Every structure is written in C-alpha cells, then in structure tokens.
mmCIF file of C-alpha atoms in Angstrom:
data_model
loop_
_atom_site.group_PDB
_atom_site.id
_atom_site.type_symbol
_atom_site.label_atom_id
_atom_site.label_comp_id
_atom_site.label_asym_id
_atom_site.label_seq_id
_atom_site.Cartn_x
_atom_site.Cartn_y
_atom_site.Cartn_z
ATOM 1 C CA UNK A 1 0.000 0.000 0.000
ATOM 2 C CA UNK A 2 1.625 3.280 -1.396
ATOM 3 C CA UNK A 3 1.317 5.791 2.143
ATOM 4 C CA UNK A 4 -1.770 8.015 2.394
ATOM 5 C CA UNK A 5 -0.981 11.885 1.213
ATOM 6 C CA UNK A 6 -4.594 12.579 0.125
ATOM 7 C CA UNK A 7 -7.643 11.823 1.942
ATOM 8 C CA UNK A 8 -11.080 12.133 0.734
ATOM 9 C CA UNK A 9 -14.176 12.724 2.670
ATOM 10 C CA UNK A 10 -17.710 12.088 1.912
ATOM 11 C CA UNK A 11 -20.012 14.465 4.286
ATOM 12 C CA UNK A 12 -18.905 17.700 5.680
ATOM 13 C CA UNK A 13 -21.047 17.539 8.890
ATOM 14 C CA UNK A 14 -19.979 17.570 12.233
ATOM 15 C CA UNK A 15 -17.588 14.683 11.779
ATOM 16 C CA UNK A 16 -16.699 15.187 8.289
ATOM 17 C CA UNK A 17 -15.313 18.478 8.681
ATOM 18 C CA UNK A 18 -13.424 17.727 12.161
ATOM 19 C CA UNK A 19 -12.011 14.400 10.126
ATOM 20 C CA UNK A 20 -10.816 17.041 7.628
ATOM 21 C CA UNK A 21 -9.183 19.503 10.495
ATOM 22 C CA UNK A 22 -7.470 16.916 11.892
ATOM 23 C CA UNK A 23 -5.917 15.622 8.151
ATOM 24 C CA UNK A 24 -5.565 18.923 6.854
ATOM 25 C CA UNK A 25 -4.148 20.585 10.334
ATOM 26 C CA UNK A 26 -1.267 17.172 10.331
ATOM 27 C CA UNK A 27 0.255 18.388 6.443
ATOM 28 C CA UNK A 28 -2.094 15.676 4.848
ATOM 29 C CA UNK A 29 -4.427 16.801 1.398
ATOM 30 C CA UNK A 30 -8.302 16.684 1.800
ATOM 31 C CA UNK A 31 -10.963 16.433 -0.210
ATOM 32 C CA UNK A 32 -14.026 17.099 1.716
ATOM 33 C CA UNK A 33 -17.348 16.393 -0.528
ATOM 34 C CA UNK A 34 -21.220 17.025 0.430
ATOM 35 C CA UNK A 35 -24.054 16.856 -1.577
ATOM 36 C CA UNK A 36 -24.876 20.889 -1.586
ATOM 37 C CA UNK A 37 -22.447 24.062 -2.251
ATOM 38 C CA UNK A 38 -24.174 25.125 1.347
ATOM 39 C CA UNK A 39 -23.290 22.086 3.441
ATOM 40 C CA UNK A 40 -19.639 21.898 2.085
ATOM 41 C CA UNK A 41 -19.129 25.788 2.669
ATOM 42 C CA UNK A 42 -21.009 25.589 5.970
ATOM 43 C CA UNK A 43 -18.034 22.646 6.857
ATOM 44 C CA UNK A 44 -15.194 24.764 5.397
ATOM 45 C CA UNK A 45 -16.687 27.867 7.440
ATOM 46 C CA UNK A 46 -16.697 25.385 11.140
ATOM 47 C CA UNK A 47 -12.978 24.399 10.215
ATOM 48 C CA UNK A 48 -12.208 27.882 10.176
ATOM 49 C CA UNK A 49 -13.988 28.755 13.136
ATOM 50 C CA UNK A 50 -12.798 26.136 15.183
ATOM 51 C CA UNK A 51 -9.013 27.149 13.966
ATOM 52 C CA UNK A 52 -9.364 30.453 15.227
ATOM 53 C CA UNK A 53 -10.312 29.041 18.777
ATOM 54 C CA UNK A 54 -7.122 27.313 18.620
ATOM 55 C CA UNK A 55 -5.033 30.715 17.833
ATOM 56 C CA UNK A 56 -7.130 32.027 21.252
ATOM 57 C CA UNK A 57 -5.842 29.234 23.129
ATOM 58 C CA UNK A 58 -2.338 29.725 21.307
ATOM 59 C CA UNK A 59 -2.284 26.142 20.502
ATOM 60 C CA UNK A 60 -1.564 27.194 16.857
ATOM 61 C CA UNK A 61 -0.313 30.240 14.557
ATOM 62 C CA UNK A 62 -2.683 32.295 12.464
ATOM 63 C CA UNK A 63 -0.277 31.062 9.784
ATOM 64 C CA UNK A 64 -0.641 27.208 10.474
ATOM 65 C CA UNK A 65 -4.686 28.407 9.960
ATOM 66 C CA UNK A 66 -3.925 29.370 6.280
ATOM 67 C CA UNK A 67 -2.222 26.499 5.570
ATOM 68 C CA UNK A 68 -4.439 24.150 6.815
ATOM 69 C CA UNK A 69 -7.223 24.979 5.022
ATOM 70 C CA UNK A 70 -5.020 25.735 1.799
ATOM 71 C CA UNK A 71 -4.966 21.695 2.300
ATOM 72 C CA UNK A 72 -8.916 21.719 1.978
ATOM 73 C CA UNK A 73 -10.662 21.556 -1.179
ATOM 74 C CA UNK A 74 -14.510 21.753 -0.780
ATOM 75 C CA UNK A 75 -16.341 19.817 -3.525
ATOM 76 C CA UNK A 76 -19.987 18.301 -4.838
ATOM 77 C CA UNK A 77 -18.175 16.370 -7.398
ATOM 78 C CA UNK A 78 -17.111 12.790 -6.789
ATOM 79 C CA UNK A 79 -14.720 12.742 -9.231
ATOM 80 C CA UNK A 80 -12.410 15.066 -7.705
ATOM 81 C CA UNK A 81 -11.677 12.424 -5.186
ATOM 82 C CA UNK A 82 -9.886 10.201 -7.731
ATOM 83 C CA UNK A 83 -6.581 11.472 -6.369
ATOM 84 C CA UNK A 84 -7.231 10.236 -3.188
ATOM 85 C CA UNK A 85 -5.771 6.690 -1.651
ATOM 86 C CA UNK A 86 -8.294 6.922 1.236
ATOM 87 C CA UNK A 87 -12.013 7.974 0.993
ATOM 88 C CA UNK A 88 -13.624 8.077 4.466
ATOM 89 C CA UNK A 89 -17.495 7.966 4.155
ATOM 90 C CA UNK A 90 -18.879 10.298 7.318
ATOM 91 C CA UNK A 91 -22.194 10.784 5.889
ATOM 92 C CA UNK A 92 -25.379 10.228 8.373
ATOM 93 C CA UNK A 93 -26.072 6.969 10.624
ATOM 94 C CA UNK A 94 -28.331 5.505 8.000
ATOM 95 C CA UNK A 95 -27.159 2.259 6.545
ATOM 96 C CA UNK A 96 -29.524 2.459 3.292
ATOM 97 C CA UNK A 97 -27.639 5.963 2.279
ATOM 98 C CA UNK A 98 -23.762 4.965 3.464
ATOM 99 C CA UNK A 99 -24.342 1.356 1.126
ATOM 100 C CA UNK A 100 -25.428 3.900 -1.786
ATOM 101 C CA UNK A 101 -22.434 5.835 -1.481
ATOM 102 C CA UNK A 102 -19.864 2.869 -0.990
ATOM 103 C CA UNK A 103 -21.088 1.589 -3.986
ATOM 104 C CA UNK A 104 -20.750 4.830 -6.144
ATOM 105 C CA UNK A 105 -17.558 5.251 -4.428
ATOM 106 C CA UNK A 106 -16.959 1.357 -5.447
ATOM 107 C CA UNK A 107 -17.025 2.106 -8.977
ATOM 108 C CA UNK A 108 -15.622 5.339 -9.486
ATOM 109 C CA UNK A 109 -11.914 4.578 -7.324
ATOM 110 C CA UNK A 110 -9.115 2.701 -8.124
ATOM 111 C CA UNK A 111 -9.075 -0.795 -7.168
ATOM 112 C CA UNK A 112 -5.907 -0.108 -4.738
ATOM 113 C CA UNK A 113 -7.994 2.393 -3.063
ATOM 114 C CA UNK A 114 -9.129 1.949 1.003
ATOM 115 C CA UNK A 115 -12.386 2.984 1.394
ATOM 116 C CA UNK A 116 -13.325 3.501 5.291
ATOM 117 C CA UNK A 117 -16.468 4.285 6.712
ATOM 118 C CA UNK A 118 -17.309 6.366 9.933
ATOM 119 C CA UNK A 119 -19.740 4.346 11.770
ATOM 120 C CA UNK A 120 -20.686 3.777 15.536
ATOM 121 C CA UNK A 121 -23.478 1.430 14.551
ATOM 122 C CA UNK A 122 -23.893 -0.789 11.415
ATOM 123 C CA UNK A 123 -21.665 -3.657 10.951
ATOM 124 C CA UNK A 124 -18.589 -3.438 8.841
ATOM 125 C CA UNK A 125 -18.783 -6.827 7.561
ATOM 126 C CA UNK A 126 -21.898 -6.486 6.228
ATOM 127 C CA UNK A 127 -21.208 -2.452 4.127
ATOM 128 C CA UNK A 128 -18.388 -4.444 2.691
ATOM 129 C CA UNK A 129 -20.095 -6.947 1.685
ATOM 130 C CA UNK A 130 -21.927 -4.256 -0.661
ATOM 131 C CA UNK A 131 -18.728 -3.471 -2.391
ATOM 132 C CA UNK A 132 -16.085 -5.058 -4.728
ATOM 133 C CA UNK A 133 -13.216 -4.103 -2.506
ATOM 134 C CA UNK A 134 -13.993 -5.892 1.320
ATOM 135 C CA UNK A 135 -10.257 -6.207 1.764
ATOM 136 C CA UNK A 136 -10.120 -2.957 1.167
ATOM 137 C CA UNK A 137 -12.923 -2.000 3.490
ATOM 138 C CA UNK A 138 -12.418 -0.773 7.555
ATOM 139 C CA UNK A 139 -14.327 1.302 10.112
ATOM 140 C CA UNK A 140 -12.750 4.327 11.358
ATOM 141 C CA UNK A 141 -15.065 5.623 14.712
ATOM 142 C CA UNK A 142 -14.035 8.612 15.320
ATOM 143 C CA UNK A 143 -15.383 10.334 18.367
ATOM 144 C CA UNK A 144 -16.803 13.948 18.710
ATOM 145 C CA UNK A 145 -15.383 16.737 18.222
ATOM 146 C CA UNK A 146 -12.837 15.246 16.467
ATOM 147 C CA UNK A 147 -9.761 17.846 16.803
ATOM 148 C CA UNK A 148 -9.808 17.145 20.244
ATOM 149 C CA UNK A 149 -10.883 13.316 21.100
ATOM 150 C CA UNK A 150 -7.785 11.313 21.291
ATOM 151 C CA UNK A 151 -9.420 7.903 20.504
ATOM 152 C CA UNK A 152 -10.096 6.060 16.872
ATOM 153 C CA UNK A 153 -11.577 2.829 16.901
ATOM 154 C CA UNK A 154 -10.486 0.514 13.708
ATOM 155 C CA UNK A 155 -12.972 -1.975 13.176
ATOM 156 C CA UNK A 156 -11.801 -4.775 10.760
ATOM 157 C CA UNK A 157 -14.719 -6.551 9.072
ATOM 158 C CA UNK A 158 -14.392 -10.311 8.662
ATOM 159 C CA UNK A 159 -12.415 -9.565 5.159
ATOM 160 C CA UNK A 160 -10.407 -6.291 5.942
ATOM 161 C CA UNK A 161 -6.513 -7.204 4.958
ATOM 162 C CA UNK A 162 -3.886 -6.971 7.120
ATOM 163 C CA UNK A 163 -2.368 -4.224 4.749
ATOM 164 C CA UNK A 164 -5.936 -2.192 4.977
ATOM 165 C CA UNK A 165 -5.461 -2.361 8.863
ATOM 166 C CA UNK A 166 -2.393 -0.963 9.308
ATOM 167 C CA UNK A 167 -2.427 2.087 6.707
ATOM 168 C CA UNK A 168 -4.975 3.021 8.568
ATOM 169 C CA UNK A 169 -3.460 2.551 11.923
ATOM 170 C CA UNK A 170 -0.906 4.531 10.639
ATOM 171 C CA UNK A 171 -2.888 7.288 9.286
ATOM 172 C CA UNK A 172 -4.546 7.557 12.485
ATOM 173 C CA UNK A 173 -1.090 7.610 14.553
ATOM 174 C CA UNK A 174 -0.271 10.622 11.927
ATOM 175 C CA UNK A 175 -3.240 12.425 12.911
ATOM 176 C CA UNK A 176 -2.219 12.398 16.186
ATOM 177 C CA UNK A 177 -4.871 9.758 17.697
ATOM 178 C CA UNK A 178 -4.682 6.748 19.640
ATOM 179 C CA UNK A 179 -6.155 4.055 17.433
ATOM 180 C CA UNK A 180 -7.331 0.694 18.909
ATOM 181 C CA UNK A 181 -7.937 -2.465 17.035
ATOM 182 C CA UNK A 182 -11.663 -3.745 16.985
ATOM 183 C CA UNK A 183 -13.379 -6.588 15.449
ATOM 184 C CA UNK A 184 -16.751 -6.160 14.253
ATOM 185 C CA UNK A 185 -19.506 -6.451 16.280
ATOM 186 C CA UNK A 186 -22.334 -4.529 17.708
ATOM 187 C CA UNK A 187 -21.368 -0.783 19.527
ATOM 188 C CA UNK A 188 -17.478 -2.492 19.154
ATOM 189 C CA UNK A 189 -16.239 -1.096 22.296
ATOM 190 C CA UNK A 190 -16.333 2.112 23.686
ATOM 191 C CA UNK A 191 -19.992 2.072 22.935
ATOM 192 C CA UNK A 192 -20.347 -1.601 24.219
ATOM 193 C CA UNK A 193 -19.340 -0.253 27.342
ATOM 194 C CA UNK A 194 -21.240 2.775 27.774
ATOM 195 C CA UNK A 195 -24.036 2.832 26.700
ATOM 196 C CA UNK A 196 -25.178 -0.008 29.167
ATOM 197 C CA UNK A 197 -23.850 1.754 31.563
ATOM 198 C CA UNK A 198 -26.258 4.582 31.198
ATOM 199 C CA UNK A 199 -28.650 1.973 30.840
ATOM 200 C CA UNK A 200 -28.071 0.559 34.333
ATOM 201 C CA UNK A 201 -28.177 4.461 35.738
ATOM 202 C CA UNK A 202 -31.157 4.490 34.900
ATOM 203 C CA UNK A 203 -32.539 1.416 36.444
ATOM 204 C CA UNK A 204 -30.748 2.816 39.716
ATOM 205 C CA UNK A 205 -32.595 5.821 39.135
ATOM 206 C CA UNK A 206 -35.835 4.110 39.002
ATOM 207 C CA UNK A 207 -35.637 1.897 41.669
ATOM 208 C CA UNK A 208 -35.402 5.441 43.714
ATOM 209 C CA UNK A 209 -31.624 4.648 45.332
ATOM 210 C CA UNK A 210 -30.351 7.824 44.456
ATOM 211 C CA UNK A 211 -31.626 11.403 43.324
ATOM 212 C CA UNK A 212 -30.093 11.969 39.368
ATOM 213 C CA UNK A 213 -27.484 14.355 40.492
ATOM 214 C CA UNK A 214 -26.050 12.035 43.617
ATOM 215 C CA UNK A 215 -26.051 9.387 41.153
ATOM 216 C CA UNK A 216 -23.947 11.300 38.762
ATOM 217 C CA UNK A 217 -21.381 12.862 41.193
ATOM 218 C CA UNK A 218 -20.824 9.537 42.730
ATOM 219 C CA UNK A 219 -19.529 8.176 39.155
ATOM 220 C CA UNK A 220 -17.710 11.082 38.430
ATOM 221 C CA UNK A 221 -16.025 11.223 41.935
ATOM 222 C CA UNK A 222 -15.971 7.354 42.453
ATOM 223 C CA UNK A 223 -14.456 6.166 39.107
ATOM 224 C CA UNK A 224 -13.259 9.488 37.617
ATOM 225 C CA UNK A 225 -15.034 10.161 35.179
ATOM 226 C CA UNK A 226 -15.507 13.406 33.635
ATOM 227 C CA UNK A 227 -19.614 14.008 33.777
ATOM 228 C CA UNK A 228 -21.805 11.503 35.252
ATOM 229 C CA UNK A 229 -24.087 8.768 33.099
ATOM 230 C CA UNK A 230 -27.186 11.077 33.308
ATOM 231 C CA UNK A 231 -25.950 14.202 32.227
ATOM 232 C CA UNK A 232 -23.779 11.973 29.441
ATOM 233 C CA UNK A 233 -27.274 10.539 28.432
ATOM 234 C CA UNK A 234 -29.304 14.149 28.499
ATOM 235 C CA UNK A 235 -26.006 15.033 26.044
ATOM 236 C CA UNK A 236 -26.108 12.552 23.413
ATOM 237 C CA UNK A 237 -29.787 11.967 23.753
ATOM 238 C CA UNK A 238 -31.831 9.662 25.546
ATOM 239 C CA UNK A 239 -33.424 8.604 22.071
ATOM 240 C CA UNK A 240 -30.293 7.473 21.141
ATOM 241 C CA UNK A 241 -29.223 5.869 23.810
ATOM 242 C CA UNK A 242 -32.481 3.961 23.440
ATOM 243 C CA UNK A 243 -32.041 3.314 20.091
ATOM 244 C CA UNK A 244 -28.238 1.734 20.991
ATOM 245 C CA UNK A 245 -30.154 -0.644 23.461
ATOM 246 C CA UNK A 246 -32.608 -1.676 21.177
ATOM 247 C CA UNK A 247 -29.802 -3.054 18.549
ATOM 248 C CA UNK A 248 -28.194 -5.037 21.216
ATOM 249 C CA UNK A 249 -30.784 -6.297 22.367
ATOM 250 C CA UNK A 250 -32.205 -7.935 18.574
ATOM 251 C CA UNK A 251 -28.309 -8.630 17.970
ATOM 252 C CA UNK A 252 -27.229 -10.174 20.889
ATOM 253 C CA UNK A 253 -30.587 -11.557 22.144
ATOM 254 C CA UNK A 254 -29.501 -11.333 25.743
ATOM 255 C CA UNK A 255 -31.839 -9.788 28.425
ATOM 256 C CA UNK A 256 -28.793 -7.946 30.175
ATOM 257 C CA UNK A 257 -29.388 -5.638 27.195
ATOM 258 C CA UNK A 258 -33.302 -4.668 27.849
ATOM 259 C CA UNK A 259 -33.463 -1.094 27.848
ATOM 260 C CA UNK A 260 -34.728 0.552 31.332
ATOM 261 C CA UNK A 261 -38.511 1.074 31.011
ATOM 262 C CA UNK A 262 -37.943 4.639 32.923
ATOM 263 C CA UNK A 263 -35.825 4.967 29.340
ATOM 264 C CA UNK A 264 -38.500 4.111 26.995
ATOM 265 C CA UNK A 265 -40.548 5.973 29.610
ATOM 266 C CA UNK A 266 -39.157 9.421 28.782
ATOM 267 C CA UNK A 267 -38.568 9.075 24.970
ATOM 268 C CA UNK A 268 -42.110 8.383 24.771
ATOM 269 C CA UNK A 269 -42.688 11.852 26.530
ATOM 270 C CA UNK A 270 -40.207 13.454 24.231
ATOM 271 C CA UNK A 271 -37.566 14.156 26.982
ATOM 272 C CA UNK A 272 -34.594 13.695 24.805
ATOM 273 C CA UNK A 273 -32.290 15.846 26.752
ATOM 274 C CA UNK A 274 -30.255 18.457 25.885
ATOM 275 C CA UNK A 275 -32.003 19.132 22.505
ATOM 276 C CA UNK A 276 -35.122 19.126 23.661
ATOM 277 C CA UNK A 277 -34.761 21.339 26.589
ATOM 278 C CA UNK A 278 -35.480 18.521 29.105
ATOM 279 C CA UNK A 279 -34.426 14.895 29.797
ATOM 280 C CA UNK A 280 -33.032 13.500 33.369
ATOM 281 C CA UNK A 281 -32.262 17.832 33.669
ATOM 282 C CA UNK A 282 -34.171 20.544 32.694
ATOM 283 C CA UNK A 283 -31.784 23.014 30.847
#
C-alpha cells in the first residue's frame, strides 16, 4: 500500500469536517465532498472557526490556519476524489444511504484504493459486503469533536486485509490519535461499554436509590469520570441511547441488554435531553 498523502471525505457535517481539520491541520491533502455548495461551505466555514479558537488558546499560529485549510478543497463532485488513496465515508447513521455511497464510491476509485467508513453502529462486515473491494474495506469511529478526542476505533470486518489495517493505523497515529484495534460487532467497544452503563443508571434511578445528580457525582467522583451517566445521556440523547439498546438487544438476544422502562418511559414523553430542553435535567 503506497502511504496516504490525500484523503477524501464524503459528508462535511460535524464529523466530516473535524475528520478534515485533523488531516488537513497534520500536512495531509483533503478532499471534503457534500451533496450541496451550502453544506460543504457551511463545513469549510466550522474548520475555520474552530481554527481560530485554537489561535485564542495559542495552541496554533494564524499562519498554520492558512495552511491548513489551503490543504482543503470543498467539492460536490465525486470525481475530484480520484486522487485520493483513502475515501472516508462520514455521511449520516443511516445504513440504506452509506451502502449507496460505498457503492458509487466502489465504482468510481481505483481498485488499490481503502475505502473507510465512519460508523458507531452498522456492521462493517456487512457495508463491505456491498462493495467489490472488502479487503479494502475498515471502520474508522471517530469520536466527537474530532480535533480534540484522542481515541479512533479501527474496526476490521471479517475480510479487511492486514495491509488495509495498518495504513490506517498509521494514518490515524499521523493524525495524532490513539487508534485501537476492533473486530466487528455490535457498539465495538467504547460504545459496548457505555451505553449499558447509562442503561443501568437508569434502572438505579428508578428503583429510587439515588436522586439523578447524587447518582452522577458519585460516578464522576468514584471512578473518575468526567460528567456523570445522566448528564452523558441528556447530552447525546436519551433517544439514542435507546435506540443503541434496542440493537443489542435484537443482535445479541440477551436480556442484560433490555433497555430501562424509565428509558423508553421518557422518549415516549419526548424528553430527549439536551435538545429538547429537558431529559433527566431541565436546561
């Protein structure tokens, strides 16, 4: 595999655009593509921003600024990521619209090309099973906001190579991340983890053995964590973390996994947390 000096993005959202600070702002070339001239400037116009909070903090030079994005080339073209030898695919959690763009992306790249896709949910084995390249095929999860979250989670799919795997290991070490090494399978780790962990907060907060914010500070005091299962869930969104459960629970057919009816309880109600103004807080 030749090394990685362009990278191409598909989706200049929230992650696609911190994917491309993080290339653009470690020397490498990126091609950032959405399907609107609105959504790709409104990405090029966040990477700026979120520079110039980094030349407050005097992490960086207003001249390492300008030559990041001179590494950033906003497009709505496909074809301009021919140049690329990675294509990272960061459009939204919906596994009907990421297998439609693999599969464009299939046929338009070279065959030496790595696709990767940016997924927390739907299983790698299976998107690269909807292309001609599953060798060629990995997960990269990265975690929000991307500039500043140390972690990258490579999920291999049953036919990922061994030479996929590690250009993208060390891409990610080039970034500046911390990958680790997953195999595919349902919420792969971090998310494995967590998310039944706020789960279980809040069966303890429906069985009454704690009010929400005692049950928070004792997880951020007692096992150092930064902010407390409750206020994590309220912040991602309690639909969400509902919708996590629910996948584990058809995947892995396990009752550990039911989802806490005080859960279901408050999506019905519309308490999704932060978004909505009220979940386990009012805000």
């Amino acid at each position: 595999m030749s090394s990685i000096q362009t990278v191409g993005i598909i989706g200049s959202g929230t992650m696609g655009n911190g994917i491309a600070q993080a290339c653009a702002t470690n020397g490498i070339q990126v091609v950032m593509v959405d399907i609107s001239q609105a959504a790709v400037d409104k990405g090029l116009t966040t990477v700026a921003s979120s520079l110039d909070r980094l030349i407050k903090k005097e992490k960086i030079s207003a001249a390492d600024k300008d030559a990041a994005l001179a590494l950033i080339k906003g497009s709505t073209n496909y074809d301009d990521l021919k140049g690329a030898q990675l294509v990272i695919e960061a459009a939204t959690e919906n596994e009907a619209l990421k297998v439609k763009i693999l599969q464009q992306l299939d046929s338009l790249l070279d065959a030496n090309v790595i696709v990767a896709t940016n997924t927390s949910s739907i299983s790698i084995t299976k998107l690269a099973a909807a292309t001609q390249r599953a060798d060629r095929f990995i997960g990269m999860h990265f975690f929000n906001p991307v500039p500043m979250m140390a972690l990258v989670e490579i999920i291999r799919g049953l036919q990922t190579s061994d030479a996929t795997h590690d250009a993208v290991k060390a891409l990610a070490e080039r970034l500046g991340k911390t990958p680790i090494t997953v195999k595919n399978a349902p919420g792969f780790v971090v998310n494995r983890i967590l998310v039944p962990m706020i789960n279980e907060a809040f069966f303890v907060l429906a069985e009454g053995l704690a009010t929400p914010e005692d049950i928070d500070a004792g997880m951020k005091l007692g096992t150092n964590q930064p902010i407390g299962p409750l206020a994590l869930a309220d912040m991602i969104g309690l639909d969400v973390c509902l919708a996590v459960m629910n996948v584990y629970i058809a995947e892995y057919n396990d009752s550990k996994y039911r989802p806490a009816p005080l859960l279901k309880e408050m999506v019905a109600a519309g308490w999704l947390g932060r978004k909505t103004g009220r979940g386990v807080y009012t805000y």
